[in-house]
Amino acid sequence: MHHCFFSLCCLWALVFRNVANKVPVAVEIAQAVVPVSPNAQPGINPAINIWGQNKDFEVRKEDSLPYRHRVLTLTSNITLIIVCLILLAACQRDQEQSAELFVFGTIIEIKLWGASPEEASHAFSELQQMFQGMHRDWHAWEPGRLTNINNAFAQGRPATADKDIVEMVRRSQQIEASTGGRFNPAIGELVRLWGFHTSDYPITGPPPSQLQISEILEQKPSSTDIHINGLELRSDNPVVQLDFGGIAKGYAVDLTIAHLRELGISNAIVNAGGDLRAIGSHGDRPWRVAIRKPGGGNIGSVQVNGDEAIFTSGNYERFRQDKTVRYPHILDPNTGWPAKDIASVTIITDEGLLADAAATALIVAGLEHWPKVARALDLDQVAVVDEAGTVYLTPEMEKRIQFSGDANRVIVGVNSSQ
Ligand code: AMP
Ligand code: MG
């Protein structure tokens, strides 16, 4: 920080000195670069090219300085300017602190703006610990707190959760209700049956049989089967198995932002492979992020307005491949089969948890029903890409995106008035 102050002072002093001498810095450089005759006399000089203009001008007092002196002055000014610019560039770098941390097998990139290196390293080490706790407590198949809870549900026993799991259950119950059951984190048993409890994609081989799928569906797993009593959870339905794969990243990003704020950091971006939340700005410009496109690349980019979450769910990254048929990892809880016809959904809202859950729910809703589900969740910034690459956008989303390609675009209103 000290060198920022120093370099700004130097630049200011330089400008002040030149202004005081009534010689603009730029003009001074130009004059000295032009071969001025060492014998120049005060008076009218021949035409000298300054900034591309042929211009006669009156030789000022400085022009009568000895040639060597003028070159020395110029050299010292240029050196000072270069030093100042280097120091200012270093300041810029100092303003941004970043780290890459791991959680749920995903790299989370965190960038802070305006925090000191000490504040940043303190924040990053606390967040790394938080992420380790989330991984341990929220994992759907590695033994830990959530698998203990699921075992207790299967045996009809109560289980002790923690406040974050209780919060995810509570919010999931609301979102399951408003999406007509399309988002349903109680279908862990179905996700396991499909073989999606793995980090090694793609998985291969035939899908489960309809009989196996129906056996689970007949028992109607729902997050609303779970009763919350303080930190204690109990399920009426033994087939309920929680899988927070569709919501955990969003909630993790929210908790990260909340913790950064508690530490007094107000400019940050937390990015889990394109799913992100940002607060504040990147200095004097807003944070700018890309919106992912199915199959790689970007639809375009968006300037983040203050505090926003941007989440994309796709059917193209994690799937089961059986010969020529691909079965994506997002399941329709109503049929037990993978959701079809939408390749990706991007949501912008002010909360990671809602954006994440909603992106999953809208994929399940499909091309016909997604506007209705978006309306039920009170979301107005949505982009949907179908298998053919057509981009369907709400008017509010269309205004936000600076498009990078020439994909076919269709505007779809989700409000009843549109
Ligand atoms: P996302 O990548 O955020 O769309 O979440 C997908 C993950 O959520 C899957 O890997 C499953 O763990 C889980 N999941 C799959 N289908 C659903 C669903 N219909 N509702 C809630 N979670 C689901
Ligand atoms: Mg999701």
mmCIF file of N, CA and C and ligand atoms in Angstrom, residues 182-185 187 191 243 245-246 313 318 329-331 333 356 360 364, ligand 1:
data_model
loop_
_atom_site.group_PDB
_atom_site.id
_atom_site.type_symbol
_atom_site.label_atom_id
_atom_site.label_comp_id
_atom_site.label_asym_id
_atom_site.label_seq_id
_atom_site.Cartn_x
_atom_site.Cartn_y
_atom_site.Cartn_z
ATOM 1 N N ARG A 182 -40.458 -31.303 -8.944
ATOM 2 C CA ARG A 182 -39.376 -31.496 -9.939
ATOM 3 C C ARG A 182 -38.005 -31.405 -9.286
ATOM 4 N N PHE A 183 -37.887 -30.516 -8.295
ATOM 5 C CA PHE A 183 -36.674 -30.542 -7.471
ATOM 6 C C PHE A 183 -37.020 -31.356 -6.242
ATOM 7 N N ASN A 184 -36.293 -32.464 -6.054
ATOM 8 C CA ASN A 184 -36.608 -33.330 -4.918
ATOM 9 C C ASN A 184 -35.332 -34.014 -4.434
ATOM 10 N N PRO A 185 -34.727 -33.486 -3.347
ATOM 11 C CA PRO A 185 -33.459 -34.057 -2.892
ATOM 12 C C PRO A 185 -33.651 -35.330 -2.070
ATOM 13 N N ILE A 187 -34.636 -38.099 -3.393
ATOM 14 C CA ILE A 187 -34.560 -39.236 -4.320
ATOM 15 C C ILE A 187 -33.157 -39.870 -4.369
ATOM 16 N N VAL A 191 -31.015 -41.932 -7.362
ATOM 17 C CA VAL A 191 -29.724 -41.467 -7.899
ATOM 18 C C VAL A 191 -28.689 -42.588 -7.746
ATOM 19 N N ASP A 243 -30.048 -36.400 -0.935
ATOM 20 C CA ASP A 243 -28.916 -36.181 -1.848
ATOM 21 C C ASP A 243 -28.945 -34.701 -2.193
ATOM 22 N N GLY A 245 -26.935 -33.047 -4.009
ATOM 23 C CA GLY A 245 -26.131 -32.738 -5.208
ATOM 24 C C GLY A 245 -26.667 -31.566 -6.021
ATOM 25 N N GLY A 246 -27.980 -31.318 -5.955
ATOM 26 C CA GLY A 246 -28.569 -30.242 -6.765
ATOM 27 C C GLY A 246 -28.630 -28.904 -6.065
ATOM 28 N N SER A 313 -27.138 -25.405 -14.837
ATOM 29 C CA SER A 313 -27.208 -26.869 -14.762
ATOM 30 C C SER A 313 -27.235 -27.386 -16.183
ATOM 31 N N ARG A 318 -22.254 -34.834 -16.758
ATOM 32 C CA ARG A 318 -22.307 -36.092 -16.001
ATOM 33 C C ARG A 318 -23.457 -36.932 -16.545
ATOM 34 N N HIS A 329 -27.497 -37.081 -15.678
ATOM 35 C CA HIS A 329 -27.573 -37.338 -14.224
ATOM 36 C C HIS A 329 -28.733 -36.641 -13.523
ATOM 37 N N ILE A 330 -29.457 -35.744 -14.211
ATOM 38 C CA ILE A 330 -30.596 -35.094 -13.553
ATOM 39 C C ILE A 330 -31.842 -35.925 -13.841
ATOM 40 N N LEU A 331 -32.476 -36.388 -12.763
ATOM 41 C CA LEU A 331 -33.590 -37.332 -12.914
ATOM 42 C C LEU A 331 -34.923 -36.625 -12.702
ATOM 43 N N PRO A 333 -38.122 -36.821 -10.938
ATOM 44 C CA PRO A 333 -38.616 -37.608 -9.801
ATOM 45 C C PRO A 333 -39.990 -38.225 -10.078
ATOM 46 N N ASP A 356 -29.211 -22.591 -7.728
ATOM 47 C CA ASP A 356 -28.758 -23.963 -7.982
ATOM 48 C C ASP A 356 -29.952 -24.920 -8.070
ATOM 49 N N THR A 360 -31.649 -26.940 -11.592
ATOM 50 C CA THR A 360 -31.933 -28.381 -11.664
ATOM 51 C C THR A 360 -33.426 -28.608 -11.955
ATOM 52 N N VAL A 364 -35.619 -30.391 -15.334
ATOM 53 C CA VAL A 364 -36.651 -31.433 -15.216
ATOM 54 C C VAL A 364 -37.959 -30.949 -15.855
HETATM 55 P P1 AMP B 1 -27.086 -29.940 -10.642
HETATM 56 O O1 AMP B 1 -25.800 -30.313 -11.300
HETATM 57 O O2 AMP B 1 -27.029 -28.778 -9.728
HETATM 58 O O3 AMP B 1 -28.213 -29.812 -11.600
HETATM 59 O O4 AMP B 1 -27.469 -31.146 -9.683
HETATM 60 C C1 AMP B 1 -27.535 -32.470 -10.139
HETATM 61 C C2 AMP B 1 -27.432 -33.411 -8.979
HETATM 62 O O5 AMP B 1 -28.592 -33.269 -8.152
HETATM 63 C C3 AMP B 1 -27.392 -34.884 -9.379
HETATM 64 O O6 AMP B 1 -26.064 -35.323 -9.516
HETATM 65 C C4 AMP B 1 -28.104 -35.555 -8.207
HETATM 66 O O7 AMP B 1 -27.195 -35.716 -7.142
HETATM 67 C C5 AMP B 1 -29.122 -34.536 -7.789
HETATM 68 N N1 AMP B 1 -30.404 -34.635 -8.522
HETATM 69 C C6 AMP B 1 -30.686 -35.285 -9.673
HETATM 70 N N2 AMP B 1 -31.960 -35.087 -10.037
HETATM 71 C C7 AMP B 1 -32.506 -34.281 -9.075
HETATM 72 C C8 AMP B 1 -33.796 -33.730 -8.871
HETATM 73 N N3 AMP B 1 -34.782 -33.927 -9.742
HETATM 74 N N4 AMP B 1 -33.991 -32.971 -7.768
HETATM 75 C C9 AMP B 1 -33.002 -32.747 -6.886
HETATM 76 N N5 AMP B 1 -31.765 -33.230 -7.031
HETATM 77 C C10 AMP B 1 -31.514 -33.996 -8.105
#
